[in-house]
mmCIF file of C-alpha atoms in Angstrom:
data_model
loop_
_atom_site.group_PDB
_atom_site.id
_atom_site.type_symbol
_atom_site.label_atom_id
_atom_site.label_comp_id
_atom_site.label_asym_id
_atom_site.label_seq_id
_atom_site.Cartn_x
_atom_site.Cartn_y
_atom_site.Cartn_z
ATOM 1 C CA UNK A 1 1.026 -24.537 69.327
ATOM 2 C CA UNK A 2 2.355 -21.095 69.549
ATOM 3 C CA UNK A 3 5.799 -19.560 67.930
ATOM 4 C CA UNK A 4 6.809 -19.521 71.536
ATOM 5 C CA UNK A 5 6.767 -23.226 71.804
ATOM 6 C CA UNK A 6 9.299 -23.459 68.906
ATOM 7 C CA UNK A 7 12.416 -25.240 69.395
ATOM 8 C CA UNK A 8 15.449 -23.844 68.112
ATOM 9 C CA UNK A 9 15.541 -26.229 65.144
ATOM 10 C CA UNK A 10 12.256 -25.277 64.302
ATOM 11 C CA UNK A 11 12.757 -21.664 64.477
ATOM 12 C CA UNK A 12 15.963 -21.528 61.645
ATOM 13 C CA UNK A 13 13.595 -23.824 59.285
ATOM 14 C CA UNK A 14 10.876 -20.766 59.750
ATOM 15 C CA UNK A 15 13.391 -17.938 59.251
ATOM 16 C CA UNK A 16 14.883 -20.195 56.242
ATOM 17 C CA UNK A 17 11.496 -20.881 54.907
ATOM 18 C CA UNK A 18 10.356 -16.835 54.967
ATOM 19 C CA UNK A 19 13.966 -16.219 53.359
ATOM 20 C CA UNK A 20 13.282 -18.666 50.799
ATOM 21 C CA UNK A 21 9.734 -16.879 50.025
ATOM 22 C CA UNK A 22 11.198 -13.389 50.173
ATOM 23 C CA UNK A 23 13.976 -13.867 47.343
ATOM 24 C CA UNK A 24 11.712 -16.158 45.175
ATOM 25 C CA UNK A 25 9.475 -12.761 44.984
ATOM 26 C CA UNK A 26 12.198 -10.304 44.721
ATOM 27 C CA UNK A 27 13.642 -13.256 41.641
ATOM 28 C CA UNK A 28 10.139 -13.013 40.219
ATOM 29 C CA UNK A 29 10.043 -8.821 40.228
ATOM 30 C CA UNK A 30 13.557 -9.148 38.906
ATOM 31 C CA UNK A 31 12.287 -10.592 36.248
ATOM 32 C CA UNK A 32 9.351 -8.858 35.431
ATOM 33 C CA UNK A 33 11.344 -5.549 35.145
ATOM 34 C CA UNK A 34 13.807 -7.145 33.424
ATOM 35 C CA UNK A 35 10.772 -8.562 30.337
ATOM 36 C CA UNK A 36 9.728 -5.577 30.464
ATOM 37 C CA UNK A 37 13.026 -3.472 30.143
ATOM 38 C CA UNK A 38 13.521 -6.260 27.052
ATOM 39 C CA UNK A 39 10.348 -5.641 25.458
ATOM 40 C CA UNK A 40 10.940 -1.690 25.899
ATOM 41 C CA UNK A 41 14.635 -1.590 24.453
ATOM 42 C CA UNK A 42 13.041 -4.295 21.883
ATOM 43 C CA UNK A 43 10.112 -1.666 21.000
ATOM 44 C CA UNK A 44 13.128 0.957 20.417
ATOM 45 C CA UNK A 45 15.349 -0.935 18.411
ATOM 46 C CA UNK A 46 12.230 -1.862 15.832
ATOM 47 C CA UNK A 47 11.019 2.100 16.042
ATOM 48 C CA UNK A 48 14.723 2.953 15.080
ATOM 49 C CA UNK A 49 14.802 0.629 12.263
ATOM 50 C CA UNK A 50 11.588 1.800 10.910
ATOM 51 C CA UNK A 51 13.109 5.462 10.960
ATOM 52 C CA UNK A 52 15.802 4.265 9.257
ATOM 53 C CA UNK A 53 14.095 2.443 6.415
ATOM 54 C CA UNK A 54 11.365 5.322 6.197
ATOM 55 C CA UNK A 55 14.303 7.180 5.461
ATOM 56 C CA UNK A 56 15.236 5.843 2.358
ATOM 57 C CA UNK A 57 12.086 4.839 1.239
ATOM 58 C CA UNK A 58 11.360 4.808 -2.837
ATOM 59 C CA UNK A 59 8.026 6.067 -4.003
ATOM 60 C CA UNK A 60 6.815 5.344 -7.636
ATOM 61 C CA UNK A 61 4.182 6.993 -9.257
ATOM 62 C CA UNK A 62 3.462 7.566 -13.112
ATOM 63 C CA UNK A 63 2.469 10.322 -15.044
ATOM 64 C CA UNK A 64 -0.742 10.470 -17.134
ATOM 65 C CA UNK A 65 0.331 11.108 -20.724
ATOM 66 C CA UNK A 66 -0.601 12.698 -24.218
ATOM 67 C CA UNK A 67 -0.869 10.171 -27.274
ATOM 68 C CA UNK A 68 -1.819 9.880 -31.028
ATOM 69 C CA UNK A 69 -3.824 7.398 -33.010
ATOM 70 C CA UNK A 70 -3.317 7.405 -36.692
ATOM 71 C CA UNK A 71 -5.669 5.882 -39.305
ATOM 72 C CA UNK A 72 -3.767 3.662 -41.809
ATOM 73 C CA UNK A 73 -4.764 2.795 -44.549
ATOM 74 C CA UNK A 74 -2.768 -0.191 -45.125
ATOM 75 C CA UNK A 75 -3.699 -1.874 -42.342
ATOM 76 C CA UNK A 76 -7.610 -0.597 -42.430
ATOM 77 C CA UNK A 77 -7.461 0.647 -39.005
ATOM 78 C CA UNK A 78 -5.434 2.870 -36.590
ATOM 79 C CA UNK A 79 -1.637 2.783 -35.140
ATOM 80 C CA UNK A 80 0.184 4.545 -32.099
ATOM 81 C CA UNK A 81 3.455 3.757 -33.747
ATOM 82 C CA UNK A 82 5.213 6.424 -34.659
ATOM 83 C CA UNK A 83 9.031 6.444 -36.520
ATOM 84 C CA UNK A 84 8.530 2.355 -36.004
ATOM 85 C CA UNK A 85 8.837 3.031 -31.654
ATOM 86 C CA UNK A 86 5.699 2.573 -29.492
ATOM 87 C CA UNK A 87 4.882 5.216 -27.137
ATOM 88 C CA UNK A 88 6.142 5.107 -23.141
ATOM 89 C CA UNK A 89 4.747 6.924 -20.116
ATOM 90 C CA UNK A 90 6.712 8.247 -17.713
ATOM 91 C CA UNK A 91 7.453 6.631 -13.873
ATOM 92 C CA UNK A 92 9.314 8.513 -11.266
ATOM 93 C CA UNK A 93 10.991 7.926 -8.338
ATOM 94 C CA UNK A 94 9.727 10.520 -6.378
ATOM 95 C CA UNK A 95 10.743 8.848 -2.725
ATOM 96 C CA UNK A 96 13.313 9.288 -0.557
ATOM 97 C CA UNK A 97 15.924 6.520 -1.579
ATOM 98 C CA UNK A 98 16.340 4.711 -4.731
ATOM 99 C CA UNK A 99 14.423 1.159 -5.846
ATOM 100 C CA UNK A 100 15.832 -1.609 -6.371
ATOM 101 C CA UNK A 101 14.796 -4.544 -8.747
ATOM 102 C CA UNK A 102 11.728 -2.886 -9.946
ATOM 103 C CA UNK A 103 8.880 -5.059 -11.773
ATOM 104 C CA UNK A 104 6.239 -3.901 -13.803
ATOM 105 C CA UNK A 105 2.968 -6.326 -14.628
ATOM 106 C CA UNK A 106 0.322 -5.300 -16.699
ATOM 107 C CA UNK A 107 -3.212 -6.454 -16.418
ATOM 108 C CA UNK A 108 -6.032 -6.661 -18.679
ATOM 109 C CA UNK A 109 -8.238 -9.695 -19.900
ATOM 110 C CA UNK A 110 -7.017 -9.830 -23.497
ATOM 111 C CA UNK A 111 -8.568 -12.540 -24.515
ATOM 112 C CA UNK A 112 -12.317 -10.742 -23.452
ATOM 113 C CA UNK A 113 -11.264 -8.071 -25.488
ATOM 114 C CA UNK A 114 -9.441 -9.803 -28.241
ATOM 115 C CA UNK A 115 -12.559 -12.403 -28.879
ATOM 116 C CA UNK A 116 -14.972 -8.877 -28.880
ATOM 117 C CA UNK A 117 -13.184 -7.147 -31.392
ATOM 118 C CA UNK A 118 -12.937 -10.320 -33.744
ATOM 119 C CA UNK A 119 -16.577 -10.068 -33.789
ATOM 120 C CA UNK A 120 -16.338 -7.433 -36.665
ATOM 121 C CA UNK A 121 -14.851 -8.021 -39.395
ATOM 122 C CA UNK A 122 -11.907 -5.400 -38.838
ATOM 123 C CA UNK A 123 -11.104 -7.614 -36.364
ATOM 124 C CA UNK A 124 -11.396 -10.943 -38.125
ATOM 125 C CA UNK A 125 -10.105 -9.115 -41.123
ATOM 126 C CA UNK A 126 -6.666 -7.682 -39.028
ATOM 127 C CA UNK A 127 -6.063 -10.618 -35.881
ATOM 128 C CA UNK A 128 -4.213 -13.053 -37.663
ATOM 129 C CA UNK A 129 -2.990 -15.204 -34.673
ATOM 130 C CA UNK A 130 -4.291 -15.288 -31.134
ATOM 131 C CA UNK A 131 -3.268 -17.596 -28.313
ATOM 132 C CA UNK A 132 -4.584 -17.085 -24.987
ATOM 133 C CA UNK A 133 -1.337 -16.414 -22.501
ATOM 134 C CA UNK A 134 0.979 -16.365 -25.782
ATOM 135 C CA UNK A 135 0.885 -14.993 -28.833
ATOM 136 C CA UNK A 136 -0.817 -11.977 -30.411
ATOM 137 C CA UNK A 137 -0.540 -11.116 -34.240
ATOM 138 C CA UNK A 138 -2.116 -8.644 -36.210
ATOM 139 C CA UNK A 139 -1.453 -6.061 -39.121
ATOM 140 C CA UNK A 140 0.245 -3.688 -37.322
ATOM 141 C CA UNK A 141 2.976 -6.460 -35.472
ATOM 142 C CA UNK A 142 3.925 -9.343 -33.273
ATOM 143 C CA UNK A 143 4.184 -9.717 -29.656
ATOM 144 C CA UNK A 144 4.490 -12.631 -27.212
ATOM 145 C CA UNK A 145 2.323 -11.823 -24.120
ATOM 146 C CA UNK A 146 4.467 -13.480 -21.271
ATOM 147 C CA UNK A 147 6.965 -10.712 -22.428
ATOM 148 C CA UNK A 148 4.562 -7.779 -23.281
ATOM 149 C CA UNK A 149 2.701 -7.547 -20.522
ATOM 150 C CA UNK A 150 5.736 -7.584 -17.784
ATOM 151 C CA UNK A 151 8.868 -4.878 -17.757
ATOM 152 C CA UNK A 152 11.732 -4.556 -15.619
ATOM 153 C CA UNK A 153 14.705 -1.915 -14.077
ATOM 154 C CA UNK A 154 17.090 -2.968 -12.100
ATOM 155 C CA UNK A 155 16.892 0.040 -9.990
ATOM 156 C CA UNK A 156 15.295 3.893 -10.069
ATOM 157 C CA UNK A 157 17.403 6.392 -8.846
ATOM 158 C CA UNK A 158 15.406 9.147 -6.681
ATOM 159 C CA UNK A 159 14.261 12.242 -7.872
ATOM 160 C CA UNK A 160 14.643 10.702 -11.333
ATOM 161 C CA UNK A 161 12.291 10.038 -14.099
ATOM 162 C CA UNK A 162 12.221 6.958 -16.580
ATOM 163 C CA UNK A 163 10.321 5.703 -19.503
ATOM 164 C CA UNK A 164 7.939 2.728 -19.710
ATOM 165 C CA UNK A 165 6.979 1.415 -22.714
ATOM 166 C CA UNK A 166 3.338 0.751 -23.187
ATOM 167 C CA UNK A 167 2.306 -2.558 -24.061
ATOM 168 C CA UNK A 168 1.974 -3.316 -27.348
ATOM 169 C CA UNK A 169 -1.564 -5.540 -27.063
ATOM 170 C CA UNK A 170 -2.997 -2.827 -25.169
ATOM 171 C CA UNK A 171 -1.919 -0.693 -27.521
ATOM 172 C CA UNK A 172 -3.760 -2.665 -30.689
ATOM 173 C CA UNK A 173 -7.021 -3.408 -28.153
ATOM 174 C CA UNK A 174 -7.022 0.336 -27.491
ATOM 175 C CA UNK A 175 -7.079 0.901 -31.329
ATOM 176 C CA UNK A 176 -9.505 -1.548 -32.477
ATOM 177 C CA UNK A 177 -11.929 -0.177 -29.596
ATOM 178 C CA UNK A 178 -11.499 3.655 -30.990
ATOM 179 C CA UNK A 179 -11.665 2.445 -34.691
ATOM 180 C CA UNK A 180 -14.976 0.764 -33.769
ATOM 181 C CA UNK A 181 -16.071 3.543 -31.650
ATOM 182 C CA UNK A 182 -15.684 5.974 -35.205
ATOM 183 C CA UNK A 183 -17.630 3.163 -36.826
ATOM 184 C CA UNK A 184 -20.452 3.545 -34.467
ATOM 185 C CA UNK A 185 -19.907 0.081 -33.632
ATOM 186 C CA UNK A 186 -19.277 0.392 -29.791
ATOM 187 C CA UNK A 187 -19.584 3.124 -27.105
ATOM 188 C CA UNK A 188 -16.586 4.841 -25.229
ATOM 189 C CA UNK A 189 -18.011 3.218 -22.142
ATOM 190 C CA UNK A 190 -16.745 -0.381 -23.655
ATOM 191 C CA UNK A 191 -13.237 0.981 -24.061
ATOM 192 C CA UNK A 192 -10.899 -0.687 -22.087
ATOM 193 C CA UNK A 193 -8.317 0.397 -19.055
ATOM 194 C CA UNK A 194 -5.381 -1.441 -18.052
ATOM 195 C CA UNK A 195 -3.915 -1.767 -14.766
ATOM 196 C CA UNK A 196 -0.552 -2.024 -13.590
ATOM 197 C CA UNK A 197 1.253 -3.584 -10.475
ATOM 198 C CA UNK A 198 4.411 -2.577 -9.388
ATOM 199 C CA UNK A 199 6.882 -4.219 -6.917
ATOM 200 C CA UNK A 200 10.139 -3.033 -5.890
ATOM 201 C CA UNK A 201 12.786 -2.605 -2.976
ATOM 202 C CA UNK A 202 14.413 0.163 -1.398
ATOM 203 C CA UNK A 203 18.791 -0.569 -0.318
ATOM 204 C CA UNK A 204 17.466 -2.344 2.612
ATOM 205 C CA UNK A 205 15.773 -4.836 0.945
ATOM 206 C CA UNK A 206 12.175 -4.018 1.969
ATOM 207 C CA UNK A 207 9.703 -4.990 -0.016
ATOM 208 C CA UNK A 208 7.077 -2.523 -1.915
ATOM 209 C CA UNK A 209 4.178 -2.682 -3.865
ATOM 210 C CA UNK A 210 1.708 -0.245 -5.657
ATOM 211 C CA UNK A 211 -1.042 -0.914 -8.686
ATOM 212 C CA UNK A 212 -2.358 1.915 -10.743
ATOM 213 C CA UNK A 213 -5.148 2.265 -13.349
ATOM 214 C CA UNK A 214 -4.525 3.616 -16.816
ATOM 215 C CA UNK A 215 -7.509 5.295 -18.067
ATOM 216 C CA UNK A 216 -7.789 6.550 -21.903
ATOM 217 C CA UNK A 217 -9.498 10.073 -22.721
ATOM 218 C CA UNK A 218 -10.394 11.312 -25.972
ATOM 219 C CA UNK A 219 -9.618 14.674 -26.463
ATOM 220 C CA UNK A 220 -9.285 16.140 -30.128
ATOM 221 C CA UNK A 221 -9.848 13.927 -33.467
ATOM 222 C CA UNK A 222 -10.271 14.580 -37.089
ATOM 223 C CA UNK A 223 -12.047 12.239 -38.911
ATOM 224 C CA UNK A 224 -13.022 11.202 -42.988
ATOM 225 C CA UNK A 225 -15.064 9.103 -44.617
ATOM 226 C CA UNK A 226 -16.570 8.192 -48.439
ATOM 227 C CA UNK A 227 -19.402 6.104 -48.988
ATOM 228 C CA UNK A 228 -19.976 5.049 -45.481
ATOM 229 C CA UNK A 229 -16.200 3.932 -45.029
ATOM 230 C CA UNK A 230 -13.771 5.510 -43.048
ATOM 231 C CA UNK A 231 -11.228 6.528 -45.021
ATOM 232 C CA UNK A 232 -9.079 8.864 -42.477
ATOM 233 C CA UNK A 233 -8.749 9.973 -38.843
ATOM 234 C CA UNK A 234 -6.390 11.268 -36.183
ATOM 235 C CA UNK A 235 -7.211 10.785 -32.715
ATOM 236 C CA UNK A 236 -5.835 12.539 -29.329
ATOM 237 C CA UNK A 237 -5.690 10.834 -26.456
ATOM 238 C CA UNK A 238 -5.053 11.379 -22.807
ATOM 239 C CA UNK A 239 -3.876 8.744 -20.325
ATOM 240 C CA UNK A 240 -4.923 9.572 -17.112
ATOM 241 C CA UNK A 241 -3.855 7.861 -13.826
ATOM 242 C CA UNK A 242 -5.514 6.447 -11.090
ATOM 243 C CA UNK A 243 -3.795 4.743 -8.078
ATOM 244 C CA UNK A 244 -5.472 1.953 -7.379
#
């Protein structure tokens, strides 16, 4: 049967039938130009965003610093207090908008540390309390860990520099380690770093994060001793900084 032999019924259901096809692929390019003029605009609006935020993004980095460890004799070992304040390094905001809610945590495996030095007797002599995750007590003060080991500002304006204090169990680790290190007792190798992780926001609510390493470096000391006992020393140290 040829199109000739169509009747004229037959004809309108062809014509119908090829319409039918025709706008079903002219719907279906429609609507791929359409997905893709959505994904396209969609694309935009995210790359615009991302301007925006990069904008105003926060940047925090810390400073190595320069710190002193003083013998004393009460205590039989060394201090970094000084005029009854611990020392602080120094974080900046050196971004492009300010951060919001910042958090400081501080890392270290105290009780590795803790359960070394207690294996000489300045340490047994000068760690009066230990408990793992709580509290640490010795002759130079009291902390509680949950506390000492976290920090907090509620926001860091840019271009603008800020002090954080140093933990004060790092602190006494860091001394037993050098006192023990005068002693001949350990190596500088075995002297501890301590990391920290920081988290913040920038004024849209975006989330950062960035860890650094704090690294301790002798650099000048004086030192005394009588008898085979140490009787005096003063020890400079640098902090350096590593991002991690």
């Amino acid at each position: 049967m040829s199109f000739l032999d169509l009747s004229k019924v037959e004809w309108i259901q062809v014509v119908s039938a090829i319409g039918t096809a025709v706008a079903a692929v002219a719907a279906w390019k429609s609507a791929s130009v359409a997905k893709k003029t959505s994904e396209t605009t969609k694309d935009q609006l995210n790359e615009m965003k991302q301007q925006r935020i990069s904008q105003f993004k926060p940047d925090i980095i810390i400073s190595g610093d320069s710190l002193r460890l003083r013998y004393n004799e009460k205590t039989g070992y060394g201090t970094f207090i000084n005029n009854n304040s611990l020392p602080k390094i120094k974080v900046t905001n050196a971004g492009l908008g300010n951060a919001r809610k910042v958090e400081y945590k501080w890392i270290i495996d105290t009780k590795k540390h803790i359960d070394y030095i207690k294996t000489f007797d300045v340490g047994r002599n000068s760690i009066h309390k230990y408990d793992v995750g709580s509290t640490f007590n010795t002759e130079n003060g009291i902390t509680f860990l949950n506390e000492d080991l976290k920090d907090y500002h509620p926001i860091l304006l840019k271009d603008k520099s800020y002090e954080l204090r140093l933990p004060f169990s790092y602190l006494e680790i860091l001394a037993f380690y050098y006192h023990l290190h005068l002693a001949e007792k350990t190596d500088l190798m075995q002297i501890p770093n301590i990391n920290v992780k920081i988290m913040y926001k920038d004024i849209y609510n975006q989330p950062y994060e960035s860890k650094y390493k704090i690294l301790s470096k002798k650099s000048n000391q004086t030192f005394s001793e009588a008898d085979g006992e140490i009787k005096d020393y003063s020890i400079d140290l640098f902090l350096g900084v590593d991002e991690v």
